[in-house]
PDB file of C-alpha atoms in Angstrom:
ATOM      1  CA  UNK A   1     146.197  88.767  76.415  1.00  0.00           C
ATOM      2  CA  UNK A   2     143.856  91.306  74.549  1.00  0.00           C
ATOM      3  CA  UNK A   3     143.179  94.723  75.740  1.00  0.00           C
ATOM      4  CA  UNK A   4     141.030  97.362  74.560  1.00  0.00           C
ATOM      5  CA  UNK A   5     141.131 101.129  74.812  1.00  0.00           C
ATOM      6  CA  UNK A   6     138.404 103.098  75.482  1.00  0.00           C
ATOM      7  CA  UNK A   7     137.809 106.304  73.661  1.00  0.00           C
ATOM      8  CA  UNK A   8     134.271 108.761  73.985  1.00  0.00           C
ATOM      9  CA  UNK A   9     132.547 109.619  71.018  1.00  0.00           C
ATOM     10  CA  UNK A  10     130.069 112.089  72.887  1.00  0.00           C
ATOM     11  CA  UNK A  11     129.827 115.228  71.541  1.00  0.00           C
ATOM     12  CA  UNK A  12     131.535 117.879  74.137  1.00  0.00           C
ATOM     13  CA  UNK A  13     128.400 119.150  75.332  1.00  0.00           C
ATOM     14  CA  UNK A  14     127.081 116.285  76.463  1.00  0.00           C
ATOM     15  CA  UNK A  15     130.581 115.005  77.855  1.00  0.00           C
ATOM     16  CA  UNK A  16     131.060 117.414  80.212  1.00  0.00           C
ATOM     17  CA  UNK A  17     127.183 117.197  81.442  1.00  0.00           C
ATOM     18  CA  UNK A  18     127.283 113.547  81.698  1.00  0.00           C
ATOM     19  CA  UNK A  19     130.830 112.621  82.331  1.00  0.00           C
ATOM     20  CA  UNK A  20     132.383 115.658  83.912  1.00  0.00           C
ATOM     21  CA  UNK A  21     130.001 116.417  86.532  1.00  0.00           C
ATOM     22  CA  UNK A  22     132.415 115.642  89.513  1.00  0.00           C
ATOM     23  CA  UNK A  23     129.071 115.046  91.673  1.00  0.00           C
ATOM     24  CA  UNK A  24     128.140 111.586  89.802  1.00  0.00           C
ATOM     25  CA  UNK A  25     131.239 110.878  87.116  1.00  0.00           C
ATOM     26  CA  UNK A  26     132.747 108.451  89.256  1.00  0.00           C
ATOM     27  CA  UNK A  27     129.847 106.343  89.424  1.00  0.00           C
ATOM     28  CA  UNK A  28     128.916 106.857  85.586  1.00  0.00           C
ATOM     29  CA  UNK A  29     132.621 105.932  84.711  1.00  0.00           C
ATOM     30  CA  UNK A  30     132.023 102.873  87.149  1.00  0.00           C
ATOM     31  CA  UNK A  31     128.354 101.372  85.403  1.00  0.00           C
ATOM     32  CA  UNK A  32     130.265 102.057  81.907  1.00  0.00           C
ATOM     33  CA  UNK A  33     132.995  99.874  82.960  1.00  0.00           C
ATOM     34  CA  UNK A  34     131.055  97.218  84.551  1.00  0.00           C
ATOM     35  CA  UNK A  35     128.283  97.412  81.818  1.00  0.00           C
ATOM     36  CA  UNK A  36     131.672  96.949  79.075  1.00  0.00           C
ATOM     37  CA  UNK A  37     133.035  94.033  81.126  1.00  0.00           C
ATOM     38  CA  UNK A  38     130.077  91.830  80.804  1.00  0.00           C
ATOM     39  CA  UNK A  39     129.351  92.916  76.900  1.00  0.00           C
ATOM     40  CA  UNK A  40     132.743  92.331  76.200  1.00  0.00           C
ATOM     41  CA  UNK A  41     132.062  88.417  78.076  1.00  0.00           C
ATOM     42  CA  UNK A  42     129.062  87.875  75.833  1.00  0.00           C
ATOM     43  CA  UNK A  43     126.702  89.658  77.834  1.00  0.00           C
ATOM     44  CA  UNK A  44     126.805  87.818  80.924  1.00  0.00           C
ATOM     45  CA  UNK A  45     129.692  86.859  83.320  1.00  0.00           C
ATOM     46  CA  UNK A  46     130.012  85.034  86.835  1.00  0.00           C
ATOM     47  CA  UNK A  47     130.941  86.942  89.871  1.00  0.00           C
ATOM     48  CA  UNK A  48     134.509  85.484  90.034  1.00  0.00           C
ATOM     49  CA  UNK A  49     135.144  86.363  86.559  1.00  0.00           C
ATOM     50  CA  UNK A  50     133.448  90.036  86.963  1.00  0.00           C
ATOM     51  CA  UNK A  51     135.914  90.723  90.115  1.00  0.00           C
ATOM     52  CA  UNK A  52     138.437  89.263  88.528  1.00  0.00           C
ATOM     53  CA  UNK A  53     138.318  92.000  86.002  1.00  0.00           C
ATOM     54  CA  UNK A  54     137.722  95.051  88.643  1.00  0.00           C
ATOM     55  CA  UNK A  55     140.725  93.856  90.483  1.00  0.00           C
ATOM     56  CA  UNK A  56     143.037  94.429  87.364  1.00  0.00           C
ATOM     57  CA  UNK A  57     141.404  98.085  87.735  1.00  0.00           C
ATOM     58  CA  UNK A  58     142.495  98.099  91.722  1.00  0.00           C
ATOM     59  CA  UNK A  59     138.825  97.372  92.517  1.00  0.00           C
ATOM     60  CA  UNK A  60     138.086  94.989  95.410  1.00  0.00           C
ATOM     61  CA  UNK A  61     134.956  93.364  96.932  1.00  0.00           C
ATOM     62  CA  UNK A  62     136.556  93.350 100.087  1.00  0.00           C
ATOM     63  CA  UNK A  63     137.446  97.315  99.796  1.00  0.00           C
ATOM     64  CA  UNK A  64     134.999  99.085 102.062  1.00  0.00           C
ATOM     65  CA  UNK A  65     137.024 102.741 101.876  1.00  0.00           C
ATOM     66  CA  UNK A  66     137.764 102.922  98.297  1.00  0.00           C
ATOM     67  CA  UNK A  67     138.677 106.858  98.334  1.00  0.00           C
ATOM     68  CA  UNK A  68     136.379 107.645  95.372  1.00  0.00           C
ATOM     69  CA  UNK A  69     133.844 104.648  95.204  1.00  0.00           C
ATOM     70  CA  UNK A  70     133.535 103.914  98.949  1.00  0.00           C
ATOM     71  CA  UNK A  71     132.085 100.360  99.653  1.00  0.00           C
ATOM     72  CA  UNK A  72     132.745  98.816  95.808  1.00  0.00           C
ATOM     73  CA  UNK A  73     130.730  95.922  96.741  1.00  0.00           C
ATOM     74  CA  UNK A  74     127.782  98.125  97.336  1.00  0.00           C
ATOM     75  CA  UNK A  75     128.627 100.611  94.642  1.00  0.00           C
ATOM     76  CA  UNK A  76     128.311  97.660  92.204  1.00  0.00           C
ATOM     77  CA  UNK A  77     124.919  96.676  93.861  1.00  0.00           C
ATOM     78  CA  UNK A  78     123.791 100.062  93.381  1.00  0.00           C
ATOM     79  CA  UNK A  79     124.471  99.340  89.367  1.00  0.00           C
ATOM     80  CA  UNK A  80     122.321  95.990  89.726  1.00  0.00           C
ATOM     81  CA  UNK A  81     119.237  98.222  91.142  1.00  0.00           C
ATOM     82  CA  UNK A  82     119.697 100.837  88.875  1.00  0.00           C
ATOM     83  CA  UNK A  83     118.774  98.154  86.413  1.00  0.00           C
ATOM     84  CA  UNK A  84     121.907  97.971  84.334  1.00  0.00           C
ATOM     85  CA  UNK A  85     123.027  94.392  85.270  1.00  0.00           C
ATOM     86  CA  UNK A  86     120.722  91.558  86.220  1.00  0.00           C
ATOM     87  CA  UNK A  87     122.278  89.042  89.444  1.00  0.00           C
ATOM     88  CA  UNK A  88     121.074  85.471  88.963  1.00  0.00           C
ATOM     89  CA  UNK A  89     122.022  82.719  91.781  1.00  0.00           C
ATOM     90  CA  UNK A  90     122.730  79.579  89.485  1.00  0.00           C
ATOM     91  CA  UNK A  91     123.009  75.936  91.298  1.00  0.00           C
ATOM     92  CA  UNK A  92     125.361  73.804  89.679  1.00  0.00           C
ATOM     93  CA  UNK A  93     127.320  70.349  90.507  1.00  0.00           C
ATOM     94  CA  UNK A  94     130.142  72.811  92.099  1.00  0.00           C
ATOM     95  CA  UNK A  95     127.504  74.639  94.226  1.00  0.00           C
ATOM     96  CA  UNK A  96     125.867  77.716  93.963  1.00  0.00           C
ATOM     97  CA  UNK A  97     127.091  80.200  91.448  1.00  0.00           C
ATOM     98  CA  UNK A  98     125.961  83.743  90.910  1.00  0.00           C
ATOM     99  CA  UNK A  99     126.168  85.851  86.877  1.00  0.00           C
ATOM    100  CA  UNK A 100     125.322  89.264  86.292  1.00  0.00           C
ATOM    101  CA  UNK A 101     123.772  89.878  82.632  1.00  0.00           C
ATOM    102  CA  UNK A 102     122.997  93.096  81.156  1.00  0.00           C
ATOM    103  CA  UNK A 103     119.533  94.128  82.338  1.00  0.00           C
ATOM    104  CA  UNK A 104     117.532  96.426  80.441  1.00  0.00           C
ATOM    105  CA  UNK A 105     118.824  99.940  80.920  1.00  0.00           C
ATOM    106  CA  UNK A 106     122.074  98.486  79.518  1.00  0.00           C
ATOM    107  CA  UNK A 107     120.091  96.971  76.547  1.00  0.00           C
ATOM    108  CA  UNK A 108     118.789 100.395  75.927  1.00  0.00           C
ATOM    109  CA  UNK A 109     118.801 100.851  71.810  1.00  0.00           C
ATOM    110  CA  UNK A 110     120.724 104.633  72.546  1.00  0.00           C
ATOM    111  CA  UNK A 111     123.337 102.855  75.162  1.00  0.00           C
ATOM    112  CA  UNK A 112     123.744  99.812  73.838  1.00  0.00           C
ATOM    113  CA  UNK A 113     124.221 101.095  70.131  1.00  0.00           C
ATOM    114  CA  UNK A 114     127.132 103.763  71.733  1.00  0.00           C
ATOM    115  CA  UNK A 115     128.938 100.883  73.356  1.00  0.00           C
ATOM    116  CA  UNK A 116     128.884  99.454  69.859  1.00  0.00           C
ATOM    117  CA  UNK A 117     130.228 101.931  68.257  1.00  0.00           C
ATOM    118  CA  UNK A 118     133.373 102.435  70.826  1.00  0.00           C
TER     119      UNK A 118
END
């Protein structure tokens, strides 16, 4: 089993803007986890696979009261129309399978170049 710490690199100004804000942290810490999950897969990842991960962080897709994320199914939609993952419905000999893949905010040269250097 590997595991991998995450540490910010954002200079302090900028941290407490961006991360601290107690109005949207939660759902910034949330895309940066999901958006690390799938680079850390290759860059794309099936559904089971994806919530098989949250779950190890006591995130479920059947949790509709989460006390800080609410409805995590939705909150991780949210992240797909924000445009930092990308859903595709794949059919296969087992039936229908669905990946998210980093979409293009995610592939932005500033955020994708921190996530490399973490």
């Amino acid at each position: 089993m590997q595991s991998h710490v995450l540490i910010s690199q954002l200079p302090a100004d900028i941290y407490k803007a961006c991360v601290e804000d107690e109005k949207k942290s939660h759902v910034t810490a949330l895309t940066f986890v999901v958006t690390s999950i799938v680079k850390l897969a290759g860059g794309k990842i099936n559904e089971e696979n994806l919530w098989h991960q949250l779950r190890r962080l006591g995130l479920s897709e059947t949790d509709e009261s989460h006390p800080v994320h609410g409805n995590v199914k939705l909150a991780l939609e949210a992240i797909v129309q924000q445009r930092y993952l990308h859903k595709e419905k794949v059919n296969g000999p087992e039936g229908h399978t669905t990946f998210s893949e980093l979409a293009e905010r995610a592939l932005d040269e500033p955020i994708n170049d921190g996530m490399k250097s973490i």
